[in-house]
Coordinates of C-alpha atoms in Angstrom, one line a residue:
Chain A
M844 CA 186.8 -37.0 87.6
A845 CA 185.3 -34.1 89.4
A846 CA 182.2 -35.1 88.0
R847 CA 182.2 -38.9 89.2
H848 CA 182.9 -37.6 92.4
R849 CA 180.2 -35.4 93.0
F850 CA 177.9 -37.7 92.0
S851 CA 178.9 -40.0 94.3
S852 CA 178.5 -38.0 96.9
N853 CA 174.7 -37.2 95.5
Q854 CA 174.0 -40.8 95.6
N855 CA 170.7 -40.8 97.6
S856 CA 169.1 -38.0 95.6
S857 CA 170.2 -39.9 92.3
S858 CA 168.7 -43.2 93.3
G859 CA 165.0 -41.7 93.7
S860 CA 164.9 -39.6 90.7
W861 CA 166.5 -43.0 88.6
S862 CA 163.3 -45.2 90.6
I863 CA 161.1 -42.1 88.8
S864 CA 162.4 -42.9 85.6
Q865 CA 162.4 -46.9 86.0
S866 CA 158.9 -46.6 86.7
F867 CA 158.2 -44.0 83.5
A868 CA 159.9 -47.0 81.4
S869 CA 158.1 -49.6 83.0
Q870 CA 154.6 -47.7 82.3
F871 CA 155.7 -46.8 78.5
S872 CA 156.9 -50.5 77.3
N873 CA 154.6 -52.5 75.9
T874 CA 156.9 -55.7 74.5
P875 CA 158.3 -58.2 76.9
T876 CA 161.7 -58.4 75.4
K877 CA 162.5 -55.1 77.1
D878 CA 162.9 -56.5 80.4
P879 CA 166.1 -58.1 80.2
P880 CA 167.9 -55.2 79.4
E881 CA 166.0 -53.2 82.2
D882 CA 167.3 -56.1 84.7
S883 CA 171.2 -55.8 83.7
L884 CA 170.7 -52.1 83.8
N885 CA 169.6 -52.1 87.6
D886 CA 172.5 -54.4 88.3
Q887 CA 174.6 -51.3 86.9
I888 CA 172.8 -48.9 89.1
A889 CA 174.1 -50.8 92.2
E890 CA 178.1 -50.6 90.9
V891 CA 178.6 -46.9 89.4
M892 CA 175.7 -44.2 89.4
S893 CA 176.8 -42.1 86.5
V894 CA 174.3 -40.5 83.9
A895 CA 176.7 -42.5 80.7
N896 CA 174.1 -45.3 81.3
R897 CA 172.0 -45.3 77.9
D898 CA 169.3 -47.7 77.3
R899 CA 170.2 -48.9 74.3
T900 CA 166.9 -51.1 73.6
T901 CA 165.9 -49.1 70.8
E902 CA 169.3 -48.9 69.1
F903 CA 169.1 -52.9 69.4
Q904 CA 166.1 -53.4 67.8
S905 CA 166.6 -50.6 64.6
V906 CA 169.8 -53.3 64.4
L907 CA 167.4 -56.2 63.9
K908 CA 165.2 -54.0 61.3
S909 CA 168.3 -53.3 59.4
I910 CA 169.4 -57.0 59.0
K911 CA 165.7 -57.9 58.3
T912 CA 165.3 -55.7 55.3
R913 CA 168.9 -57.0 54.1
Q914 CA 167.5 -60.6 54.2
P915 CA 166.0 -61.8 50.6
N916 CA 162.3 -61.9 51.4
G917 CA 162.5 -58.8 53.5
V918 CA 160.9 -55.6 51.6
T919 CA 161.7 -52.2 52.6
P920 CA 157.9 -51.7 54.9
H921 CA 156.5 -48.1 54.1
A922 CA 155.3 -46.1 56.2
N923 CA 151.4 -46.4 55.3
A924 CA 152.1 -50.2 55.6
K925 CA 152.7 -50.0 59.0
T926 CA 150.3 -52.2 61.3
P927 CA 148.5 -50.6 64.2
L928 CA 150.5 -52.9 66.8
L929 CA 154.0 -51.5 65.5
Q930 CA 152.9 -48.3 65.5
R931 CA 151.7 -48.6 68.8
S932 CA 154.8 -50.0 70.0
E933 CA 156.8 -47.2 68.3
F934 CA 155.1 -44.7 69.7
S935 CA 155.4 -46.4 73.6
K936 CA 159.4 -46.4 72.5
Y937 CA 159.1 -42.9 71.7
A938 CA 157.4 -41.9 74.8
K939 CA 159.4 -44.2 77.0
R940 CA 163.0 -42.6 75.6
I941 CA 161.0 -39.2 76.0
G942 CA 160.4 -40.6 79.7
T943 CA 164.0 -41.3 80.3
D944 CA 165.4 -38.1 79.0
L945 CA 163.2 -36.3 81.4
S946 CA 164.7 -38.1 84.7
K947 CA 168.1 -37.6 83.0
T948 CA 167.0 -33.8 83.2
Y949 CA 165.3 -34.0 86.3
E950 CA 168.9 -35.5 87.7
K951 CA 170.3 -32.5 86.3
L952 CA 168.1 -30.0 87.6
E953 CA 168.8 -31.5 91.0
K954 CA 172.6 -31.3 91.1
L955 CA 171.8 -27.6 90.4
T956 CA 169.6 -27.3 92.8
L957 CA 171.8 -28.7 95.3
L958 CA 174.9 -26.3 93.9
C959 CA 172.5 -23.2 93.8
K960 CA 171.6 -23.9 97.7
K961 CA 175.3 -23.8 99.1
R962 CA 175.7 -20.5 101.2
T963 CA 179.6 -20.7 101.5
L964 CA 181.2 -17.6 100.5
F965 CA 184.1 -19.2 98.7
D966 CA 183.2 -22.6 97.4
D967 CA 180.9 -20.7 94.8
R968 CA 181.1 -22.3 91.4
P969 CA 180.0 -20.0 88.7
V970 CA 181.2 -21.5 85.9
E971 CA 179.8 -25.2 86.4
I972 CA 176.4 -23.3 87.3
Q973 CA 176.2 -21.8 84.4
E974 CA 177.0 -24.4 82.5
L975 CA 174.6 -26.5 83.9
T976 CA 172.1 -24.1 83.5
Y977 CA 172.6 -24.2 79.8
I978 CA 172.3 -27.6 79.3
I979 CA 169.3 -27.8 81.4
K980 CA 167.7 -25.3 79.1
Q981 CA 169.1 -27.1 75.8
D982 CA 167.5 -30.4 77.3
I983 CA 164.1 -28.3 77.9
T984 CA 163.9 -27.1 74.1
S985 CA 164.5 -30.4 73.0
L986 CA 162.0 -32.3 75.1
K987 CA 159.7 -29.7 74.2
R988 CA 160.1 -30.6 70.1
Q989 CA 160.3 -34.6 71.1
I990 CA 157.0 -34.2 73.0
Q991 CA 155.7 -32.0 69.9
Q992 CA 156.9 -35.1 67.8
L993 CA 155.3 -37.6 69.9
E994 CA 152.0 -35.5 69.6
E995 CA 152.4 -35.3 65.8
N996 CA 153.0 -39.1 65.6
K997 CA 149.7 -39.7 67.5
T998 CA 147.9 -38.0 65.4
V999 CA 148.9 -39.6 62.3
M1000 CA 148.8 -43.3 63.6
Q1001 CA 145.3 -42.3 65.0
T1002 CA 143.7 -44.3 61.6
N1003 CA 143.5 -47.3 62.2
T1004 CA 142.9 -47.2 66.5
K1005 CA 140.4 -47.9 69.0
R1006 CA 139.1 -45.4 70.9
D1007 CA 140.6 -46.6 74.3
V1008 CA 144.0 -46.8 72.8
Q1009 CA 143.6 -43.1 71.3
R1010 CA 142.6 -41.9 74.9
H1011 CA 145.6 -43.9 76.3
S1012 CA 148.0 -42.5 73.9
T1013 CA 146.5 -38.5 74.5
S1014 CA 146.8 -39.2 78.3
V1015 CA 150.4 -40.5 78.1
V1016 CA 151.1 -37.2 75.9
R1017 CA 149.2 -34.8 78.7
T1018 CA 151.0 -36.7 81.3
L1019 CA 154.4 -36.0 79.9
R1020 CA 153.4 -32.4 79.4
S1021 CA 153.0 -32.1 82.6
K1022 CA 156.2 -33.2 83.6
L1023 CA 158.2 -31.0 81.6
A1024 CA 155.9 -27.7 83.1
N1025 CA 156.2 -29.5 86.3
M1026 CA 160.2 -29.2 86.0
S1027 CA 160.4 -25.9 84.1
E1028 CA 158.6 -24.4 87.1
N1029 CA 161.0 -26.1 89.2
F1030 CA 163.9 -24.6 87.0
K1031 CA 162.9 -21.3 87.5
S1032 CA 162.5 -21.5 91.0
V1033 CA 166.1 -22.6 91.5
L1034 CA 167.0 -19.6 89.4
E1035 CA 165.5 -17.2 91.5
V1036 CA 167.2 -18.8 94.2
R1037 CA 170.7 -18.5 92.7
R1038 CA 170.1 -15.0 92.3
E1039 CA 168.7 -14.4 95.5
N1040 CA 171.9 -16.5 96.4
M1041 CA 174.7 -14.4 94.3
K1042 CA 173.2 -11.0 95.8
Q1043 CA 173.6 -12.0 98.9
Q1044 CA 176.9 -13.7 98.2
K1045 CA 178.1 -10.0 96.7
L1046 CA 176.8 -8.0 99.5
R1047 CA 178.6 -10.3 101.9
K1048 CA 181.8 -10.2 99.7
D1049 CA 181.9 -6.2 100.0
Q1050 CA 181.5 -6.2 103.5
F1051 CA 184.7 -8.4 103.7
S1052 CA 186.6 -7.7 101.1
S1053 CA 186.3 -3.8 101.8
S1054 CA 189.3 -4.4 104.0
N1055 CA 191.2 -6.3 101.4
L1056 CA 190.4 -3.9 98.8
S1057 CA 191.8 -0.8 100.4
S1058 CA 194.9 -2.8 101.7
S1059 CA 195.8 -3.9 98.1
M1060 CA 195.2 -0.6 96.3
P1061 CA 198.6 0.3 96.9
S1062 CA 199.7 -2.8 95.5
S1063 CA 197.7 -2.0 92.5
A1064 CA 201.0 -0.9 90.3
T1065 CA 202.7 -4.3 91.6
Q1066 CA 199.7 -6.4 90.1
G1067 CA 199.9 -4.7 86.8
T1068 CA 197.0 -3.5 84.9
R1069 CA 194.5 -5.3 87.0
G1070 CA 194.2 -3.6 90.3
S1071 CA 194.0 -0.2 88.2
V1072 CA 191.4 -1.6 85.6
L1073 CA 188.8 -2.9 88.8
L1074 CA 189.0 0.6 89.6
M1075 CA 188.3 2.2 86.3
D1076 CA 185.7 -0.7 85.7
E1077 CA 184.0 0.4 88.8
Q1078 CA 183.7 4.2 88.0
R1079 CA 182.4 3.5 84.8
S1080 CA 179.8 1.2 86.0
S1081 CA 178.4 3.7 87.8
N1082 CA 178.4 6.3 84.9
P1083 CA 175.5 4.5 82.6
S1084 CA 176.0 6.1 79.2
G1085 CA 180.1 5.0 79.2
S1086 CA 181.1 2.3 77.0
V1087 CA 184.0 1.4 77.5
A1088 CA 187.8 0.2 76.3
I1089 CA 189.4 -2.1 78.8
S1090 CA 191.5 -4.5 76.9
M1091 CA 192.3 -7.2 79.8
D1092 CA 194.8 -9.5 79.8
G1093 CA 193.7 -13.1 80.2
G1094 CA 195.4 -15.8 81.7
D1095 CA 195.2 -16.8 85.2
H1096 CA 197.0 -14.8 88.4
P1097 CA 197.9 -16.9 91.2
G1098 CA 196.5 -15.8 94.7
R1099 CA 193.0 -15.3 96.2
S1100 CA 192.7 -11.8 96.2
S1101 CA 192.9 -11.4 92.6
T1102 CA 190.8 -14.6 91.9
Q1103 CA 188.1 -12.6 93.8
H1104 CA 189.1 -9.4 91.5
Q1105 CA 188.2 -11.4 88.9
T1106 CA 185.1 -12.6 89.7
M1107 CA 184.0 -9.5 90.8
Q1108 CA 184.6 -7.9 87.3
L1109 CA 183.4 -10.7 86.0
I1110 CA 180.1 -9.8 87.8
D1111 CA 180.8 -6.3 87.5
Q1112 CA 181.4 -6.8 83.5
Q1113 CA 178.1 -8.8 83.5
D1114 CA 175.9 -6.4 85.6
S1115 CA 176.7 -3.1 83.5
Y1116 CA 175.0 -5.0 80.8
I1117 CA 172.0 -6.4 82.7
T1118 CA 172.2 -2.9 84.9
E1119 CA 171.7 -1.1 81.3
R1120 CA 168.8 -3.3 80.3
A1121 CA 167.2 -3.1 84.0
E1122 CA 167.6 0.9 83.5
T1123 CA 166.0 1.2 80.1
M1124 CA 163.1 -1.1 81.5
E1125 CA 162.8 1.4 84.2
T1126 CA 162.6 4.7 81.5
I1127 CA 160.1 2.8 79.8
E1128 CA 158.2 2.1 83.0
S1129 CA 158.3 5.7 84.2
T1130 CA 157.2 6.8 80.5
I1131 CA 154.8 4.8 80.9
V1132 CA 153.5 5.9 84.2
E1133 CA 153.8 9.1 82.7
L1134 CA 151.7 9.0 80.4
G1135 CA 148.8 7.3 82.2
N1136 CA 149.1 10.4 84.4
I1137 CA 148.6 12.9 80.9
F1138 CA 145.6 10.7 80.2
Q1139 CA 144.1 11.2 84.1
Q1140 CA 144.9 14.8 83.0
L1141 CA 143.0 14.9 79.7
A1142 CA 139.7 13.5 81.7
T1143 CA 139.7 15.7 84.0
M1144 CA 140.3 18.9 82.4
V1145 CA 137.5 17.4 79.6
K1146 CA 135.1 16.9 82.8
E1147 CA 135.6 20.8 83.9
Q1148 CA 135.0 21.6 80.7
E1149 CA 131.6 19.7 80.0
E1150 CA 130.1 22.4 83.1
Q1151 CA 130.9 25.1 80.8
V1152 CA 129.6 23.4 78.1
M1153 CA 126.3 22.9 80.1
R1154 CA 125.9 26.4 81.0
I1155 CA 126.1 27.3 76.9
D1156 CA 123.5 25.0 76.6
S1157 CA 121.1 26.6 79.2
N1158 CA 121.8 29.9 78.1
V1159 CA 121.0 29.4 74.9
E1160 CA 117.7 27.4 75.6
E1161 CA 116.7 30.3 77.8
S1162 CA 117.1 32.9 75.1
E1163 CA 115.3 30.8 72.9
L1164 CA 112.6 30.9 75.1
N1165 CA 112.9 34.8 75.5
I1166 CA 112.7 35.1 71.8
E1167 CA 109.8 32.9 71.4
A1168 CA 107.9 34.8 73.9
A1169 CA 108.7 38.3 72.4
H1170 CA 107.6 36.9 68.7
T1171 CA 104.4 35.6 70.2
E1172 CA 103.8 38.9 71.2
I1173 CA 105.0 40.3 68.4
L1174 CA 102.3 38.6 66.6
K1175 CA 99.8 39.6 68.8
Y1176 CA 100.5 43.1 68.5
F1177 CA 100.4 43.0 64.7
Q1178 CA 96.9 41.1 64.7
G1179 CA 95.5 43.3 67.3
I1180 CA 96.7 46.0 64.5
T1181 CA 95.6 44.8 61.5
S1182 CA 92.1 43.4 62.8
N1183 CA 91.1 46.8 64.4
R1184 CA 90.0 48.8 61.0
W1185 CA 88.8 51.8 63.2
L1186 CA 91.9 52.5 64.8
M1187 CA 93.9 52.1 61.4
I1188 CA 91.4 54.5 59.7
K1189 CA 91.7 56.9 62.5
V1190 CA 95.8 57.0 62.6
F1191 CA 95.9 57.4 58.5
L1192 CA 93.0 60.2 58.7
V1193 CA 95.3 62.2 61.4
L1194 CA 98.5 61.1 59.0
I1195 CA 97.2 62.8 55.4
V1196 CA 95.6 66.0 57.3
F1197 CA 99.2 66.0 59.0
F1198 CA 100.7 65.5 55.3
V1199 CA 98.3 68.0 53.7
I1200 CA 99.1 70.8 56.2
F1201 CA 102.7 70.7 55.6
V1202 CA 102.7 70.5 51.8
V1203 CA 100.1 73.9 51.8
F1204 CA 102.4 75.8 54.0
F1205 CA 105.4 74.8 52.2
A1206 CA 104.2 75.5 49.0
Chain B
M780 CA 174.0 8.0 62.6
V781 CA 174.2 4.3 63.4
K782 CA 175.8 1.7 61.7
L783 CA 176.9 -1.7 61.6
F784 CA 180.0 -2.7 60.0
S785 CA 180.5 -6.5 60.8
M786 CA 179.3 -9.4 62.1
S787 CA 181.4 -12.6 63.1
L788 CA 181.0 -16.0 64.9
L789 CA 183.8 -17.7 66.4
Y790 CA 185.0 -20.6 68.7
K791 CA 186.9 -19.5 71.0
G792 CA 189.0 -23.0 72.0
P793 CA 190.6 -23.6 74.7
A794 CA 194.2 -22.8 72.7
V795 CA 193.3 -20.9 69.8
V796 CA 190.3 -18.9 68.2
I797 CA 188.4 -20.4 65.1
P798 CA 186.2 -18.0 62.9
L799 CA 183.4 -19.7 61.9
T800 CA 181.6 -17.5 59.9
S801 CA 181.2 -13.6 59.2
T802 CA 179.9 -10.7 57.3
Y803 CA 181.0 -7.4 56.5
D804 CA 178.6 -4.1 55.1
L805 CA 181.8 -1.9 53.8
M806 CA 179.7 0.3 51.6
S807 CA 180.7 3.3 53.3
F808 CA 184.4 2.8 52.3
N809 CA 186.5 3.7 49.6
Y810 CA 186.5 0.7 47.0
F811 CA 190.3 0.5 47.1
Q812 CA 190.1 0.7 51.1
R813 CA 187.4 -2.2 51.7
K814 CA 190.0 -5.0 51.4
S815 CA 192.7 -3.5 53.9
I816 CA 189.7 -2.9 56.2
Q817 CA 188.0 -6.4 56.0
E818 CA 191.5 -7.6 57.0
F819 CA 191.9 -4.9 59.8
M820 CA 188.3 -6.4 61.4
T821 CA 189.3 -9.9 61.2
F822 CA 192.4 -9.6 62.8
T823 CA 190.8 -7.4 65.4
T824 CA 188.1 -9.5 66.5
Q825 CA 190.4 -12.2 66.4
I826 CA 192.8 -10.7 68.9
I827 CA 189.8 -9.7 71.0
T828 CA 188.3 -12.7 71.2
E829 CA 191.3 -13.8 72.3
R830 CA 191.4 -11.5 75.5
T831 CA 188.0 -12.0 76.5
Q832 CA 187.0 -14.6 79.0
T833 CA 184.2 -17.0 78.8
G834 CA 180.9 -16.1 79.8
Q835 CA 182.2 -12.5 79.5
R836 CA 180.7 -9.4 77.5
Q837 CA 183.1 -6.4 76.5
S838 CA 183.3 -3.4 74.4
V839 CA 186.6 -2.1 72.8
K840 CA 187.1 1.2 71.7
E841 CA 189.3 1.0 68.3
Q842 CA 189.8 4.2 66.5
E843 CA 186.1 5.5 65.9
Y844 CA 184.7 2.2 66.0
L845 CA 183.6 0.1 69.0
C846 CA 183.8 -3.6 68.9
H847 CA 181.2 -5.6 71.3
V848 CA 182.0 -8.9 71.8
Y849 CA 180.0 -11.7 73.6
V850 CA 181.3 -15.1 74.5
R851 CA 179.0 -17.6 75.4
E852 CA 179.3 -20.2 78.2
D853 CA 180.0 -22.7 75.4
R854 CA 182.7 -21.1 73.9
L855 CA 180.8 -19.9 71.2
T856 CA 181.4 -15.9 70.5
G857 CA 179.9 -13.2 68.9
V858 CA 181.7 -10.1 67.7
I859 CA 179.9 -6.9 66.3
I860 CA 181.8 -4.1 65.0
A861 CA 179.7 -0.3 64.7
D862 CA 180.2 3.0 65.5
Q863 CA 180.3 5.0 68.1
D864 CA 176.4 5.7 68.5
Y865 CA 175.1 2.1 67.9
P866 CA 173.5 1.4 71.6
R867 CA 175.3 -0.9 73.6
R868 CA 173.0 -3.0 74.8
V869 CA 171.3 -3.2 71.6
A870 CA 174.8 -4.8 70.1
F871 CA 175.1 -7.5 72.8
T872 CA 171.0 -8.2 72.1
I873 CA 171.9 -9.2 68.6
L874 CA 174.7 -11.1 69.7
S875 CA 172.7 -13.0 71.5
K876 CA 170.4 -13.6 69.0
A877 CA 172.7 -14.3 66.4
C878 CA 174.6 -17.2 68.9
E879 CA 171.4 -18.8 69.6
D880 CA 170.4 -19.0 65.9
F881 CA 173.6 -20.3 64.7
A882 CA 174.1 -23.1 67.5
S883 CA 170.3 -24.0 66.6
K884 CA 171.2 -24.7 62.6
V885 CA 174.8 -25.9 63.3
P886 CA 175.3 -28.8 65.7
S887 CA 177.9 -28.0 68.3
K888 CA 179.9 -30.8 67.6
D889 CA 181.0 -29.0 64.2
W890 CA 182.0 -25.9 66.2
P891 CA 185.6 -26.7 67.3
Y892 CA 186.8 -28.0 63.8
G893 CA 184.6 -25.7 61.8
Q894 CA 186.3 -23.0 58.7
Q895 CA 184.9 -20.7 56.9
A896 CA 184.2 -23.2 53.9
N897 CA 182.3 -25.7 55.7
I898 CA 179.9 -24.1 57.9
Q899 CA 177.0 -23.7 56.3
Y900 CA 175.2 -20.9 57.7
N901 CA 173.8 -18.0 56.1
G902 CA 171.8 -16.5 58.4
L903 CA 174.4 -13.5 59.1
E904 CA 173.9 -11.4 55.8
P905 CA 170.3 -10.5 56.5
M906 CA 170.5 -10.2 60.2
L907 CA 173.4 -7.5 59.2
L908 CA 171.1 -5.6 56.5
K909 CA 168.0 -5.6 58.9
Y910 CA 170.1 -4.9 62.2
Q911 CA 171.2 -1.4 60.8
D912 CA 168.3 -0.2 62.5
P913 CA 168.7 -0.5 66.3
K914 CA 164.9 -0.4 66.6
E915 CA 164.4 -3.9 64.5
A916 CA 167.1 -5.8 66.8
D917 CA 165.3 -4.5 70.7
A918 CA 162.1 -4.9 71.7
M919 CA 162.9 -2.5 73.9
T920 CA 164.0 0.5 71.7
R921 CA 161.2 -0.1 69.8
V922 CA 158.8 0.6 72.5
Q923 CA 160.5 3.3 73.8
V924 CA 160.1 5.0 70.4
E925 CA 156.7 4.4 70.3
L926 CA 155.9 5.9 73.8
D927 CA 158.1 9.2 73.2
E928 CA 156.1 9.4 69.7
T929 CA 152.7 8.9 72.2
K930 CA 153.6 11.6 75.0
I931 CA 154.1 14.0 71.9
V932 CA 151.0 13.3 70.5
L933 CA 149.3 13.6 74.1
H934 CA 151.2 17.0 74.9
G935 CA 149.8 18.2 71.4
T936 CA 146.5 17.0 72.8
M937 CA 146.7 18.9 75.8
E938 CA 147.6 22.1 74.1
S939 CA 144.4 21.9 71.5
L940 CA 142.3 20.9 74.6
L941 CA 143.4 24.2 76.6
Q942 CA 142.1 26.0 73.2
R943 CA 139.1 24.2 73.5
G944 CA 138.3 25.3 76.8
E945 CA 139.5 29.2 75.9
K946 CA 136.6 28.7 73.0
L947 CA 134.2 27.3 75.3
D948 CA 134.3 30.6 77.7
D949 CA 134.1 32.3 75.2
L950 CA 131.3 30.6 74.2
V951 CA 129.7 31.0 77.9
A952 CA 130.1 34.7 77.8
K953 CA 128.3 35.4 74.3
S954 CA 125.4 32.8 75.0
D955 CA 125.0 34.9 78.4
A956 CA 124.8 38.3 76.2
L957 CA 122.3 36.6 73.8
S958 CA 120.0 35.9 76.4
L959 CA 120.5 39.1 78.3
Q960 CA 119.5 40.8 74.9
S961 CA 116.4 38.2 74.3
K962 CA 114.9 39.3 77.5
T963 CA 115.3 42.4 76.8
F964 CA 113.7 42.0 73.5
Y965 CA 110.8 40.2 75.0
K966 CA 110.1 42.9 78.0
Q967 CA 110.1 45.4 75.1
A968 CA 107.8 43.7 72.8
K969 CA 105.2 43.2 76.2
K970 CA 105.5 47.0 76.5
A971 CA 104.5 48.0 72.8
N972 CA 101.3 45.4 73.1
S973 CA 100.4 47.1 76.1
W974 CA 101.0 50.4 74.9
C975 CA 99.0 49.9 71.9
C976 CA 96.2 49.0 74.2
V977 CA 96.6 52.4 75.9
I978 CA 96.2 53.9 72.7
Q979 CA 93.4 52.5 72.2

């Protein structure tokens, strides 16, 4: 009932998206037999705006087909024997179905946006928002799958068709894909807006309810385990390595303060898991930064040691030069000596004389 | 030593909790104790799921085990019983993964009515085996471990780089001495050459 209430209040926004869905439907419908069901749908829109409206022409036609096959001259058609026209109409039917699903998901997304944009402090409906988010996520994945199937269908039936038809089907698939991408982007931005709002709400709650907490802390004894559990939870959420033994009694407690405690406790629980993940990511990030630093230092040290290497190189070259030069000198000397015969004879004569004198002396 | 003992998925209906599928790894216990321990674990998961609210994650300490429970928005619940050392965050990551896998394989209309025999889902056992090692389950743990190893390797590299620096200094000094000596050698050779001419 609450759902219908909200839908009637959102009538204007939904009518816009319904017209989008209608344009989708008209774009992808091929056969004229589909128009009468659409008119009846139009009438239904005027009366009740609810998402329970479904386009059942596809079911109707599948029933017709099954009746046809039950007749005596009806042979169950094989997939390969389908005429190109049949394949084409199936393709367009499928595309039309995807279009309507897309429009429905758009509506849900709009509802979610409206819910998330509310800035009141106490009218927040986190359960509904989370459910809706979950449903929209499921829808997006199923739509992706359906578009994938549609594309596969298109490649299957491309054997007998003309080029224009092929191009049309490619452009149809592309349009659907782009619309889906658009929607997922919107979804992402809505989630971010929701996160921001939640943060602000938490801040405001802390501001407004800090006095509330102090007044209810003496009554924690009377409230049973709830108040003291909240204290323990706050202490533990600030201590990241502690994991935790909280056994809460389920069940509703009357009074706004306790529901506030409850939501805060819920958010704290979620927060501790999420803050743990965030801390881990931060550790990883700082480790990576440290690693970068270490690499930088490595590079600096190698560059400094490069200088030493150059010095060694120059020293060694210098010594090589010197040794070469000295070698040349000695060679010159040697050549001078060996070519100087008279000098050699003179030197040897002197030697022999001295040798003879010494031998004569000692003998 | 990190170890997972059991994983189970349940459906938390508005009045009653219905177990959907579960798997146990009780190899570390005595053969005769296994049955009672399994019953005890089933009972604990039931109680804990009843006490947890939708959209909440909790960890309960029970003797020397930790039970991690996560109740999703669509009331599908996952419970893991692990020892004290298993990191909490990784347990919840595993629970989210298991719930998503289950939700994709078993249609959601079966959940409120499923019995353990009806539900055809056998993906829990390989997951339990695989995730005994927390690194498998969680990319962040893996990244952290690899980064730490890389850091250690880099520290070793820095050490060897410093040693290289010292050796280079040594080499500089020695090549300096070598060049001085070669210069002396050259001078002496030149002197010898000129002295020889003097003799002549």
